[in-house]
Coordinates of C-alpha atoms in Angstrom, one line a residue:
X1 CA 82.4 11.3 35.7
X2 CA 79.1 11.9 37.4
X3 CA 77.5 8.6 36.4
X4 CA 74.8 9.0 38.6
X5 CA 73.8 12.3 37.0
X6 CA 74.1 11.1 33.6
X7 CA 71.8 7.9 34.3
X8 CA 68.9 10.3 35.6
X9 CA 69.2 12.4 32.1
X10 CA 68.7 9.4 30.2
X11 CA 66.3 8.1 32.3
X12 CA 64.2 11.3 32.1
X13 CA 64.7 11.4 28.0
X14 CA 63.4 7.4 28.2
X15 CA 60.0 8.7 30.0
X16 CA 59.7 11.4 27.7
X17 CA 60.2 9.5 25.0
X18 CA 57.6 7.2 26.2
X19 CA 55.4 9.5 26.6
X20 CA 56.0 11.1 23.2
X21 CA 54.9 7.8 21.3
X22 CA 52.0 6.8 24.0
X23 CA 50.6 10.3 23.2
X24 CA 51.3 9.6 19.3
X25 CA 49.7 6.3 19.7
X26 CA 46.8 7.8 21.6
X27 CA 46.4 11.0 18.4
X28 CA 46.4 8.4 15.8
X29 CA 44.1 6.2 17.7
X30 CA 41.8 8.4 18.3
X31 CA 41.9 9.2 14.1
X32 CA 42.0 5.7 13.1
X33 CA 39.8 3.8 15.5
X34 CA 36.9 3.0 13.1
X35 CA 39.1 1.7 10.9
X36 CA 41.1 -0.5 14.1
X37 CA 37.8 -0.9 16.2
X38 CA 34.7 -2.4 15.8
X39 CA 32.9 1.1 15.3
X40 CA 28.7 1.5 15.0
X41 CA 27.0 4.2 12.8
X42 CA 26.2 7.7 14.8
X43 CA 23.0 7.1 13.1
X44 CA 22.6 3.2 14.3
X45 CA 23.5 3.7 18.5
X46 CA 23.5 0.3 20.7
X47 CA 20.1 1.7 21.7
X48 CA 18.7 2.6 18.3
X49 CA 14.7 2.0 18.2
X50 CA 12.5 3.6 15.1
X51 CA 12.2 7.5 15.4
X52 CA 15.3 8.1 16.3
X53 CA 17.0 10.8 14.5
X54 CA 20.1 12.8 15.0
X55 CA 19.9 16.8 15.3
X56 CA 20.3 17.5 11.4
X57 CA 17.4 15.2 10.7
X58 CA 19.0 12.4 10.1
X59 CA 17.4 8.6 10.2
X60 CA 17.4 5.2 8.8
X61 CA 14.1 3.2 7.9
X62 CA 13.3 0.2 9.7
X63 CA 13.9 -1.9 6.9
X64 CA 12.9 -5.3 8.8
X65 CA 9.4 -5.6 6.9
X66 CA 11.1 -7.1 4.1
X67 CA 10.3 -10.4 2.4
X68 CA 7.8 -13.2 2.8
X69 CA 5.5 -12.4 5.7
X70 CA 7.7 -9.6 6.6
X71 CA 10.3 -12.2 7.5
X72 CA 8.1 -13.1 10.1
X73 CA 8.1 -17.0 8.5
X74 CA 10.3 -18.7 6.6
X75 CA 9.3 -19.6 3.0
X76 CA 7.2 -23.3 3.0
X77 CA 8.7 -26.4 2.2
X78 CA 5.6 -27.6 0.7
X79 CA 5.6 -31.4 0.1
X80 CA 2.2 -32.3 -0.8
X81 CA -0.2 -32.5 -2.8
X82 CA 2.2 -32.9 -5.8
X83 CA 1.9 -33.5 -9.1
X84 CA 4.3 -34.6 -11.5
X85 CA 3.8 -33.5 -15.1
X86 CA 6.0 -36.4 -16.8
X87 CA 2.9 -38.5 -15.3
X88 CA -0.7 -39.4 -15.9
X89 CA -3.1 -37.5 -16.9
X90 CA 0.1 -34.8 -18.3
X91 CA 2.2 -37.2 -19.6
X92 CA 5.0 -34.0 -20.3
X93 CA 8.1 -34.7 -22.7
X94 CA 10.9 -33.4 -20.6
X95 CA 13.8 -34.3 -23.8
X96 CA 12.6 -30.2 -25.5
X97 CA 11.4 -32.2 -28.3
X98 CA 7.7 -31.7 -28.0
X99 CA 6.1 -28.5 -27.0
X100 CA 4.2 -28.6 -23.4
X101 CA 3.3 -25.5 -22.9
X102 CA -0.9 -26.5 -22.5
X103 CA 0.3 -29.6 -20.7
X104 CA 1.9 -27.5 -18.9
X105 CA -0.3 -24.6 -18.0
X106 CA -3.7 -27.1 -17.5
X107 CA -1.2 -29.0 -14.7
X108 CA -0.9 -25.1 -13.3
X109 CA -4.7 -24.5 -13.9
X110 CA -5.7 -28.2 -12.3
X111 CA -4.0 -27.2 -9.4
X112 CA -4.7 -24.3 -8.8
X113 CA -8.5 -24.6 -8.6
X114 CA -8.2 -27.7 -6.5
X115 CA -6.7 -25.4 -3.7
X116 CA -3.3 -25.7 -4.2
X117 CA -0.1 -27.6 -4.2
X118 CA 3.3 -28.8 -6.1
X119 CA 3.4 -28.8 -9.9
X120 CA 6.6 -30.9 -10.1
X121 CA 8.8 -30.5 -13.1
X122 CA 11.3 -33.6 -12.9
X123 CA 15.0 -33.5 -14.2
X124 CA 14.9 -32.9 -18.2
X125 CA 14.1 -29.6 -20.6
X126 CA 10.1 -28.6 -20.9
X127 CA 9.8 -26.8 -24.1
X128 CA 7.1 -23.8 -24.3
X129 CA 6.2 -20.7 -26.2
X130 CA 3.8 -18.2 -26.2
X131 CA 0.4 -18.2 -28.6
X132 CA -0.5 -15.6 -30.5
X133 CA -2.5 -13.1 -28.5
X134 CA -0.9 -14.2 -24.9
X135 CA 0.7 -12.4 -22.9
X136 CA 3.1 -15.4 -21.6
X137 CA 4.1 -18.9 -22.4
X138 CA 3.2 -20.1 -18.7
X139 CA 0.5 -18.2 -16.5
X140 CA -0.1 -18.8 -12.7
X141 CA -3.5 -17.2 -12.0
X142 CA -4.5 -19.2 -8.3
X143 CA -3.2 -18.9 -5.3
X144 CA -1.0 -21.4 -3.5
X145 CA 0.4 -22.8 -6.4
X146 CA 4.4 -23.8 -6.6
X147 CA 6.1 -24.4 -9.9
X148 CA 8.9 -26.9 -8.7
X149 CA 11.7 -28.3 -10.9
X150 CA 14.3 -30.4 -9.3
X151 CA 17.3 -27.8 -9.2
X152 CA 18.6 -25.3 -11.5
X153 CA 20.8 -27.5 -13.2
X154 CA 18.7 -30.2 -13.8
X155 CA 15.0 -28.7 -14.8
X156 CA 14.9 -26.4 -18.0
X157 CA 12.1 -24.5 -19.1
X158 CA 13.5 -23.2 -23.1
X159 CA 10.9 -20.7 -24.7
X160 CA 11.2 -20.6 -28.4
X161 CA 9.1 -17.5 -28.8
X162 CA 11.3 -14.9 -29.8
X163 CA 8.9 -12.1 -30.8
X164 CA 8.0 -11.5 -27.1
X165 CA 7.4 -7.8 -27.3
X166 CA 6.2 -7.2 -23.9
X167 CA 5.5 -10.7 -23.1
X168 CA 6.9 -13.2 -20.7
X169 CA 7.8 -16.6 -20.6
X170 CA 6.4 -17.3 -16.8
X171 CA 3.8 -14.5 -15.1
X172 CA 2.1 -14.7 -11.7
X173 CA -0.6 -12.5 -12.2
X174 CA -3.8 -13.0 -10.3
X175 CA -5.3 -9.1 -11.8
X176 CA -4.9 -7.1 -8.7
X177 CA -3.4 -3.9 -9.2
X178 CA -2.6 -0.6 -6.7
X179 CA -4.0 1.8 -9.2
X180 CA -7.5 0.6 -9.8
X181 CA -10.4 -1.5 -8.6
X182 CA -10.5 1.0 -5.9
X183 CA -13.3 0.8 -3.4
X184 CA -14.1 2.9 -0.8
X185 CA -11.8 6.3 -1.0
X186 CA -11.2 7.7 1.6
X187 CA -8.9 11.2 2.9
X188 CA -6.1 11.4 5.2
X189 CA -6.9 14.3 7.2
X190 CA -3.3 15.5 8.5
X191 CA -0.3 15.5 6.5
X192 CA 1.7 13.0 7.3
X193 CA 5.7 14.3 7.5
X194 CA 7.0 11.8 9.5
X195 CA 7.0 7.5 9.0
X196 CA 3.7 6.3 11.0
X197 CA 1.7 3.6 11.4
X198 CA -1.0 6.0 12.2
X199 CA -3.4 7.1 10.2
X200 CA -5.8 9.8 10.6
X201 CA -9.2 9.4 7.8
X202 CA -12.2 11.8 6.9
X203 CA -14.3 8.5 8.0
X204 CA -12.7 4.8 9.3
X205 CA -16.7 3.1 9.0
X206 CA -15.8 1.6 5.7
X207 CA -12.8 -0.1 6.7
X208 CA -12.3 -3.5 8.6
X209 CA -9.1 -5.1 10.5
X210 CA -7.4 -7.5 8.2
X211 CA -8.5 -5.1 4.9
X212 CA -5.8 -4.6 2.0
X213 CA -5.4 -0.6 1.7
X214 CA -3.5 1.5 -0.7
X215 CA -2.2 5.2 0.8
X216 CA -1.2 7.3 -1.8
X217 CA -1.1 10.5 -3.2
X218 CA -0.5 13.0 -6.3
X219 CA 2.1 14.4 -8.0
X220 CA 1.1 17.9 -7.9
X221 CA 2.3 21.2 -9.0
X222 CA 3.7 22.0 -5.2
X223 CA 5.0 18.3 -5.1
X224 CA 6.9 19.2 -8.0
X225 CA 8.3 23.1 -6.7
X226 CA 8.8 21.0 -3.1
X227 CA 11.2 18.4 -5.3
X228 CA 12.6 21.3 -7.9
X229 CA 11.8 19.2 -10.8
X230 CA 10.1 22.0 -12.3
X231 CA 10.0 21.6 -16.4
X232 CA 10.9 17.7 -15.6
X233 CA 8.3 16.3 -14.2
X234 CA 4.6 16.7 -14.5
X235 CA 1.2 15.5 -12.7
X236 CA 0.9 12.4 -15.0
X237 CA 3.5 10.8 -13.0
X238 CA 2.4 8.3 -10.6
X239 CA 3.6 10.1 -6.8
X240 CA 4.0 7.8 -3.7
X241 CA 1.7 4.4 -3.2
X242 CA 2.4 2.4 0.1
X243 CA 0.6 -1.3 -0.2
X244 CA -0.5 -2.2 3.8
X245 CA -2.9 -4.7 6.1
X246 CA -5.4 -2.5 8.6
X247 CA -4.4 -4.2 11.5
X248 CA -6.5 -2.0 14.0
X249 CA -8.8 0.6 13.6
X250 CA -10.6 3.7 16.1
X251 CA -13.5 4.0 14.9
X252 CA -14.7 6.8 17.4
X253 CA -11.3 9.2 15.8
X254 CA -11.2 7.8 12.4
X255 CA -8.0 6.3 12.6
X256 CA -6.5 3.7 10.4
X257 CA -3.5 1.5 12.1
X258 CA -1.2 -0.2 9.3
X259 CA 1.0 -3.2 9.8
X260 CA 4.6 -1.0 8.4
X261 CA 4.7 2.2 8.6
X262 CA 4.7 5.1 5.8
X263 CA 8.4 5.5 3.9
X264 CA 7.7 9.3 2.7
X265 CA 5.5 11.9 3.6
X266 CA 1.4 12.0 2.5
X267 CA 0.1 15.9 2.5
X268 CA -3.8 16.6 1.9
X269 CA -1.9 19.2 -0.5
X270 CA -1.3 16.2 -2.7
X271 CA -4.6 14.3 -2.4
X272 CA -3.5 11.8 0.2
X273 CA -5.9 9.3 0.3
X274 CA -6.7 5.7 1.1
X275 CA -8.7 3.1 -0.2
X276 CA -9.5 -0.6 -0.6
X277 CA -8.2 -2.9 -4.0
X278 CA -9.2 -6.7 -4.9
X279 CA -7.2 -9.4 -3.5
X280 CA -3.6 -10.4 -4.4
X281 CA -2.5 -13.7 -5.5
X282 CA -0.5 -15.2 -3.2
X283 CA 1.8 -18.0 -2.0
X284 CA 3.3 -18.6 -5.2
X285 CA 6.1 -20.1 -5.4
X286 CA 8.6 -20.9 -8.2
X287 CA 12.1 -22.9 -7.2
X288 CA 14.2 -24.6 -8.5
X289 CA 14.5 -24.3 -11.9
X290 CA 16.5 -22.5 -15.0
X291 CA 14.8 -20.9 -17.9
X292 CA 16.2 -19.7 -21.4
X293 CA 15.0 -18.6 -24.5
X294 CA 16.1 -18.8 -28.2
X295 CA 17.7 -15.8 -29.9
X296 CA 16.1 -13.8 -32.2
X297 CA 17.8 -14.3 -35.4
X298 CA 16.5 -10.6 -37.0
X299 CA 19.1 -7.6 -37.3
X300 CA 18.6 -4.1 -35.8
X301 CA 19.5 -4.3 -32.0
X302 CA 21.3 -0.6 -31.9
X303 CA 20.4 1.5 -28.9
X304 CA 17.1 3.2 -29.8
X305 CA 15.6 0.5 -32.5
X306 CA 12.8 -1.3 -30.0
X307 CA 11.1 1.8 -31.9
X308 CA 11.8 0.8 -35.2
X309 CA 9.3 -2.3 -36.9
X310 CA 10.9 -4.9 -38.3
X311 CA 14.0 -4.6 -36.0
X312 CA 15.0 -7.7 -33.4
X313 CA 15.2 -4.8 -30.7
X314 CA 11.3 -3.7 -31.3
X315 CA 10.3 -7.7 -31.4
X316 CA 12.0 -8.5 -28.2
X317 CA 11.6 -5.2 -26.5
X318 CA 10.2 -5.2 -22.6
X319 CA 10.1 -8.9 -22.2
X320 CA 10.6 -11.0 -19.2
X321 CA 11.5 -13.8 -18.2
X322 CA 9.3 -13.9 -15.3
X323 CA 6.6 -11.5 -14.2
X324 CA 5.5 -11.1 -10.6
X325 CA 2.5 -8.4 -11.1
X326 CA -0.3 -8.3 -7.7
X327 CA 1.6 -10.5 -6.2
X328 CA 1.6 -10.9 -1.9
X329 CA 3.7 -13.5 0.2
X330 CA 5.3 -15.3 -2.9
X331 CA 8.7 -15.9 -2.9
X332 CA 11.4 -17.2 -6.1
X333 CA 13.9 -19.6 -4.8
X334 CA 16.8 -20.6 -6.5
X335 CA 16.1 -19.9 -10.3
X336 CA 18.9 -19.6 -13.1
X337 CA 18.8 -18.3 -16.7
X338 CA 20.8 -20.5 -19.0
X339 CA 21.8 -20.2 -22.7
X340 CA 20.0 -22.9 -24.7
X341 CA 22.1 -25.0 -27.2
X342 CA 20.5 -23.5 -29.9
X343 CA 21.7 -20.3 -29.5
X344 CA 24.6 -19.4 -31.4
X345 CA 25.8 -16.3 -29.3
X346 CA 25.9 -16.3 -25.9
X347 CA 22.3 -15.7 -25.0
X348 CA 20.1 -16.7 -22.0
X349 CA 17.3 -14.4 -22.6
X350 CA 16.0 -12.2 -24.9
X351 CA 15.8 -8.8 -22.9
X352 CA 14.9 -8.3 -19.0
X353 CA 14.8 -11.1 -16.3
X354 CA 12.5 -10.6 -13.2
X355 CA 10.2 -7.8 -12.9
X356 CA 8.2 -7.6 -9.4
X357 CA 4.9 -4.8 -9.6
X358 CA 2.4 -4.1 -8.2
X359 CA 3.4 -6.5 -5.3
X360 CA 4.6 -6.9 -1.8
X361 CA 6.7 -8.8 0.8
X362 CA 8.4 -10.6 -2.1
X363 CA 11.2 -12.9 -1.8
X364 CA 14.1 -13.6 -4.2
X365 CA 16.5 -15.5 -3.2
X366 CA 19.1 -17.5 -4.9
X367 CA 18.3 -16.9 -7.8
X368 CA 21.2 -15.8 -11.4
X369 CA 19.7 -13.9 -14.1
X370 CA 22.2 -13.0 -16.8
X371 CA 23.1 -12.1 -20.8
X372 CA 20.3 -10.5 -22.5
X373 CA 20.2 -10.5 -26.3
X374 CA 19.0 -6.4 -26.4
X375 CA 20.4 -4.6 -23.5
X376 CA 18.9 -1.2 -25.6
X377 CA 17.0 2.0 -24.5
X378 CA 13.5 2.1 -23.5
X379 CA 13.9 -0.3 -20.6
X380 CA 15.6 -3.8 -21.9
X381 CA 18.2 -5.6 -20.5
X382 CA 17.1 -5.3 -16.7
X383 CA 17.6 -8.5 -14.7
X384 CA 15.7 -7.6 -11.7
X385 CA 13.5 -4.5 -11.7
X386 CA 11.6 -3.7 -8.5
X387 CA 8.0 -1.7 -8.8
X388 CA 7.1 -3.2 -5.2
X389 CA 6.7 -2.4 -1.6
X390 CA 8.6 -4.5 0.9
X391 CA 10.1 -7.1 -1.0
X392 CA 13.6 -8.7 0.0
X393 CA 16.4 -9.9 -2.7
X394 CA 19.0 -12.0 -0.9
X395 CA 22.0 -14.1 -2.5
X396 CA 21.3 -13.0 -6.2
X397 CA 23.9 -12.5 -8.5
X398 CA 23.2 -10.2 -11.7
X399 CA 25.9 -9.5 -14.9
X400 CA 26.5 -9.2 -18.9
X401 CA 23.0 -6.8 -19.0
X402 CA 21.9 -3.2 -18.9
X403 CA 21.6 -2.4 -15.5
X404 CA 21.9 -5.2 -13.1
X405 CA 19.4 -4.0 -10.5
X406 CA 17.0 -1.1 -10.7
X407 CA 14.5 0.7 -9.0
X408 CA 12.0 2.3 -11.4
X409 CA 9.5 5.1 -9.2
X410 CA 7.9 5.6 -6.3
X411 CA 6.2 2.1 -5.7
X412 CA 9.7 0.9 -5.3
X413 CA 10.3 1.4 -1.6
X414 CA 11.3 -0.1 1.5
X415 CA 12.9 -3.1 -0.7
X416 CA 16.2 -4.2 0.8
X417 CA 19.3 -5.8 -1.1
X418 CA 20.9 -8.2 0.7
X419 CA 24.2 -10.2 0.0
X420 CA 23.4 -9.8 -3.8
X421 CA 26.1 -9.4 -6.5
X422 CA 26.1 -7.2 -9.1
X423 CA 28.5 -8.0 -12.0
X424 CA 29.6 -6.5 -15.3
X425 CA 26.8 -4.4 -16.4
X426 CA 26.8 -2.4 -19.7
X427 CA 25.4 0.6 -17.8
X428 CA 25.0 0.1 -13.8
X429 CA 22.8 -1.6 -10.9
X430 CA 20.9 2.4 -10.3
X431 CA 17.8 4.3 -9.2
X432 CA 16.4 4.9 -12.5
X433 CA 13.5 7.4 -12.2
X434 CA 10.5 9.2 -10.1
X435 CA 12.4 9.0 -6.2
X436 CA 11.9 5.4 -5.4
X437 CA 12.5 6.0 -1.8
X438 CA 14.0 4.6 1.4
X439 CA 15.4 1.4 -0.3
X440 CA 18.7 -0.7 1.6
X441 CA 21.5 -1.8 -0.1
X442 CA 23.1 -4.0 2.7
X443 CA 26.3 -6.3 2.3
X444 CA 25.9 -5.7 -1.6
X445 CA 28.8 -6.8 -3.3
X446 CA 30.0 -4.7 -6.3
X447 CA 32.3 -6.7 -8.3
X448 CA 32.7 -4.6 -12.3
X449 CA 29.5 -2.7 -11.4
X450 CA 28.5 0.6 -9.9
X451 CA 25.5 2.0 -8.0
X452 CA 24.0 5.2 -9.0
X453 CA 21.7 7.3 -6.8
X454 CA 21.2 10.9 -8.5
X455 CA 19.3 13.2 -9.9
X456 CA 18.4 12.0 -13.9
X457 CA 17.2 15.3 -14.9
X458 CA 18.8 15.2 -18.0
X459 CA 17.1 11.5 -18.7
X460 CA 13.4 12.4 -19.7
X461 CA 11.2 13.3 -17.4
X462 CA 13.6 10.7 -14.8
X463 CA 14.8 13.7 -12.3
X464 CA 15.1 12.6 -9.1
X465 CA 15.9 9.0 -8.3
X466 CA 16.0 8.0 -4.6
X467 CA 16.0 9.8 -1.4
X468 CA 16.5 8.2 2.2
X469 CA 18.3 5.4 1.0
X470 CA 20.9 3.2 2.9
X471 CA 24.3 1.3 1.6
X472 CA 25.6 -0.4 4.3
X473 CA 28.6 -2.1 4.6
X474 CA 29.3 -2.3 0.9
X475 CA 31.6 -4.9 -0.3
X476 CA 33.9 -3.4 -3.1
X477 CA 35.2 -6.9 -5.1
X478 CA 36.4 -4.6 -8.6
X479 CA 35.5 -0.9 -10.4
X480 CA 34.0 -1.0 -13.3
X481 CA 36.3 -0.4 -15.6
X482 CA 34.7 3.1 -16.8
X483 CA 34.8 4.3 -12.9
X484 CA 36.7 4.7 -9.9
X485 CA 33.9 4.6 -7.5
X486 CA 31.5 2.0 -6.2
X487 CA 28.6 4.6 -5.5
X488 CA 27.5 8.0 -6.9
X489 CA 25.3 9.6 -4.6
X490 CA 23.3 12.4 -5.5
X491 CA 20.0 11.6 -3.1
X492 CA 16.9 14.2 -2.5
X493 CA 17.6 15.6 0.8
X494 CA 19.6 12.9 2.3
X495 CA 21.0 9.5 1.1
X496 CA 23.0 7.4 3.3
X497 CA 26.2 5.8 2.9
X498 CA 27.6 3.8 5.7
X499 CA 30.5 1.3 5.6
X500 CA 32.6 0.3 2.5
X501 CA 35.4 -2.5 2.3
X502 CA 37.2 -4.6 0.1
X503 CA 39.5 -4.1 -2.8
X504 CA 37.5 -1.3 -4.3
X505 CA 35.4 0.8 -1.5
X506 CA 35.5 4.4 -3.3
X507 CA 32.3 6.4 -3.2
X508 CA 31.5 9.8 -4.4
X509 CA 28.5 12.2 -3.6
X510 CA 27.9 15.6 -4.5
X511 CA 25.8 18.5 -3.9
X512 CA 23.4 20.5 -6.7
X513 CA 20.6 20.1 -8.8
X514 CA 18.3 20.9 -6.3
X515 CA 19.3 17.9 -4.1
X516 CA 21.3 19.5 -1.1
X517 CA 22.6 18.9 1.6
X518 CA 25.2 16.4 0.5
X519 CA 24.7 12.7 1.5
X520 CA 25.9 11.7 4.4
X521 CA 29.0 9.2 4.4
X522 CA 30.8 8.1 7.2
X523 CA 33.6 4.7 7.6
X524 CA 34.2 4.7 3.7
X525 CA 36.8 1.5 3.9
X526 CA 35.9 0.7 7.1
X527 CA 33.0 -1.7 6.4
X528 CA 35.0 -5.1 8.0
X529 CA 34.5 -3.5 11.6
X530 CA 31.2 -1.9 11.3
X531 CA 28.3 -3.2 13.4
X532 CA 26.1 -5.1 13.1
X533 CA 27.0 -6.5 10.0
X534 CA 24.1 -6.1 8.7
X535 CA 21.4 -3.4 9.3
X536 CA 18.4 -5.4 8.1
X537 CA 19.1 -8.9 10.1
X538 CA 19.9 -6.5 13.1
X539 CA 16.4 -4.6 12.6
X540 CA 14.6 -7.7 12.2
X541 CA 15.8 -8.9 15.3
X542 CA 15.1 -5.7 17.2
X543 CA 11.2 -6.3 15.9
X544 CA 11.1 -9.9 17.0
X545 CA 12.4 -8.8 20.6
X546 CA 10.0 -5.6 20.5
X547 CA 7.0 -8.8 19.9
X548 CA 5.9 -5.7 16.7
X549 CA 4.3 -8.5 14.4
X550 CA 2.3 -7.7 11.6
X551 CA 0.8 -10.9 11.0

């Protein structure tokens, strides 16, 4: 026997057979590297600056102007002056025995006009309600004024109002709003397709640096064609409104320089203009406290009875717990709902939680807003509801409602999501009307809820919802038990969906309805490799190293 023969043959099958599985290794490698590897967006390269776009069109916002000072400061410790209201001249029951609400809202009042400073609400419950006539039980109209209680599970604020159609228990309200008081319109000359700091006016004279401008425009017949929401929407609808700081200004070319750039695009087909509003209130700041309000003990909640008089749903219809309306630079920190003793079932509030309008580099952060009594039609049972430019939601948690999180038109833009939870909803966390665009999703952890992102055409005059939104990195805790998908996404143009993991990372999107092309999804499961982590931390960091400031 030739054993030398026989020794090369097997040797030759051993290298081929090596070489087999390397190659294998190599094909399946080469398929399953995003999933193996750390992997990064095509959209998001190593390199990525603002502008860049890929050669379908496709981009992702600079989200980093998001929050307090366009996270460009940290929310203030503020430690003086401070007043506490269980002390002279306030003398406040905190046992919920007495009511002190006017104790209350002069301590607010007091000081407020003094400049600003601490309104202290020590441990114990602070009973309040709302008069006839008012609008809310407690109502911060100065700037630089911090309601403070000393932690969430220690300060209670229990409203026993519980007709509060349309009312809230706490609104920061100073009067500013985008849509009037409006001084000084102006038109931008040159559409604007593109997002841009730049823009070109009829005249700049009017203007100075450091002004507080509103860009907007119309909702017109072509805007309408352009979006096919023809027979679903109509001009009466409010079309895009971007809230911004002049922060330089050529006088000789009439051209405006804003401190964030545009999120959608301004034609003179649609009336773009700009022009001047009063002043916001800001740096308010409410912490560390938990609020609740007795049940209403009328019948009638079913779906559509906030129309009907006499009903519970029509008494407790659009209220809030808190209100955030012309707001700039404020910030909620750490803020529950809780179900008062009193209540029978298990109730915190009566129908929506946070609302934030009219307003602007917001932040809410820490913050649990849960169980509404009505969670019926006609907008109830919302916990945080976003009507703002700019604002950042971090480490919030959301459940037992209507819709956990929702955008509601096209003042809601260039928000960002981040590390929030969104549990148990009775309908979903969603994009609920009028293409509230360019929003970010990032790290958002979906635990019994969905996201949806489509066109509503068949909801009113809703149609489209979103376009150019991001989810990144989705975390996927549990489906809703109705669903087998984390996110429906059904953007104008496109919608982005980048990175899913966790126990449930399932997406779907879907073409139609005037909405095409499909949105693009790429490393659905993949999320625990993608990088960066996070797309609006990594953004912000960019602008920090760029020195782009906007303050």
């Amino acid at each position: 026997m030739d054993y030398q023969k026989i020794f090369k043959s097997v040797r030759k099958l051993r290298i081929s057979f090596l070489f087999i599985i390397s190659a294998c290794f190599l094909i399946v490698g080469s398929c399953t590297d995003k999933f193996e590897l750390d992997w990064r967006s095509s959209l998001y390269p190593a390199d990525w600056k603002p502008g860049y776009t890929d050669d379908k069109g496709r981009f992702l916002h600079d989200f980093s102007y998001a929050g307090y000072y366009a996270g460009e400061k940290d929310i203030p410790d503020v430690q003086a002056p401070v007043v506490d209201v269980t002390k002279h001249p306030y003398n406040a029951d905190n046992t919920g025995d007495e009511d002190v609400t006017a104790v209350l809202q002069q301590a607010l009042d007091d000081i407020g006009k003094s400049g600003g400073g601490v309104v202290y609400l020590p441990e114990g419950t602070y009973h309040v309600s709302v008069e006839d006539g008012a609008g809310s039980a407690l109502h911060i109209r100065y700037n630089n004024v911090i309601l403070r209680g000393a932690g969430d599970n220690y300060t209670k604020i229990i409203n026993t109002t519980t007709i509060m159609r349309g009312k809230s228990i706490i609104k920061v309200d100073g009067g500013m709003r985008w849509t009037r008081d409006k001084r000084n319109i102006i038109d931008i000359t040159e559409d604007l397709k593109d997002p841009t700091k730049k823009i070109p006016v009829e005249n700049a004279g009017g203007f100075s640096i450091g002004d507080l401008v509103v860009l907007r425009s119309d909702v017109t017949e072509g805007f309408i064609r352009e979006h096919n929401m023809e027979g679903v929407w109509n001009t009466s609808i409010r079309g895009a409104i971007f809230y911004r700081k002049v922060i330089d200004i050529d006088y000789n070319n009439n051209v405006l320089y804003i401190d964030t750039p545009t999120r959608y695009f301004l034609k003179t087909r649609d009336n773009a203009r700009v022009y001047k509003v009063s002043e916001p209130i800001e740096e308010v700041g409410l912490e560390n406290f938990s609020i609740g309000n007795y049940e209403n003990q009328n019948v009638g909640f079913e779906n559509t009875d906030y129309n009907v008089r006499g009903t519970g749903a029509y008494e407790v219809h659009g209220s809030h717990a808190i209100s955030l309306l012309g707001s700039l630079n404020t910030w909620v920190s750490d803020v529950s709902t809780y179900r008062p003793e009193q209540n029978k079932n298990d109730v915190h509030i009566l129908s929506n939680g946070i609302i934030v309008s009219y307003s602007r580099h917001i932040t809410v952060q820490n913050c649990s807003f849960q169980k509404s009594q009505y969670n019926g039609a006609g907008g109830n049972g919302y916990m945080y509801t976003l009507r703002g430019n700019d604002c950042l939601f971090k480490y919030n948690s959301a459940g037992k409602c209507r819709h956990n999180y929702s955008f509601k038109d096209m003042s809601a833009n260039g928000n960002v999501m981040y590390r929030c939870t969104g549990n148990d909803s009775n309908s979903s966390t969603d994009f609920h009307m009028h293409l509230s665009m360019a929003n970010l999703f990032d790290n958002f952890n979906v635990d019994g809820d969905f996201i949806e992102a489509y066109n509503r055409r068949t909801s009113g005059t809703h149609g489209q919802s979103t376009t150019q939104s991001v989810f990144w990195n989705t975390n996927g805790i549990r489906y809703d038990k109705r669903k087998n998908a984390i996110i429906y996404s059904q953007q104008f143009k496109w919608g982005y969906i980048i990175g899913t993991r966790g126990n449930a990372p399932n997406v779907e999107v879907w073409g139609g309805d005037g909405t095409e092309p499909v949105d693009f999804v790429e490393g659905i499961g993949a999320g625990d490799k993608l990088q960066p982590e996070s797309l609006y931390k990594d953004q912000l960091r960019r602008r920090m190293q760029r020195g782009e400031y906007t303050y």
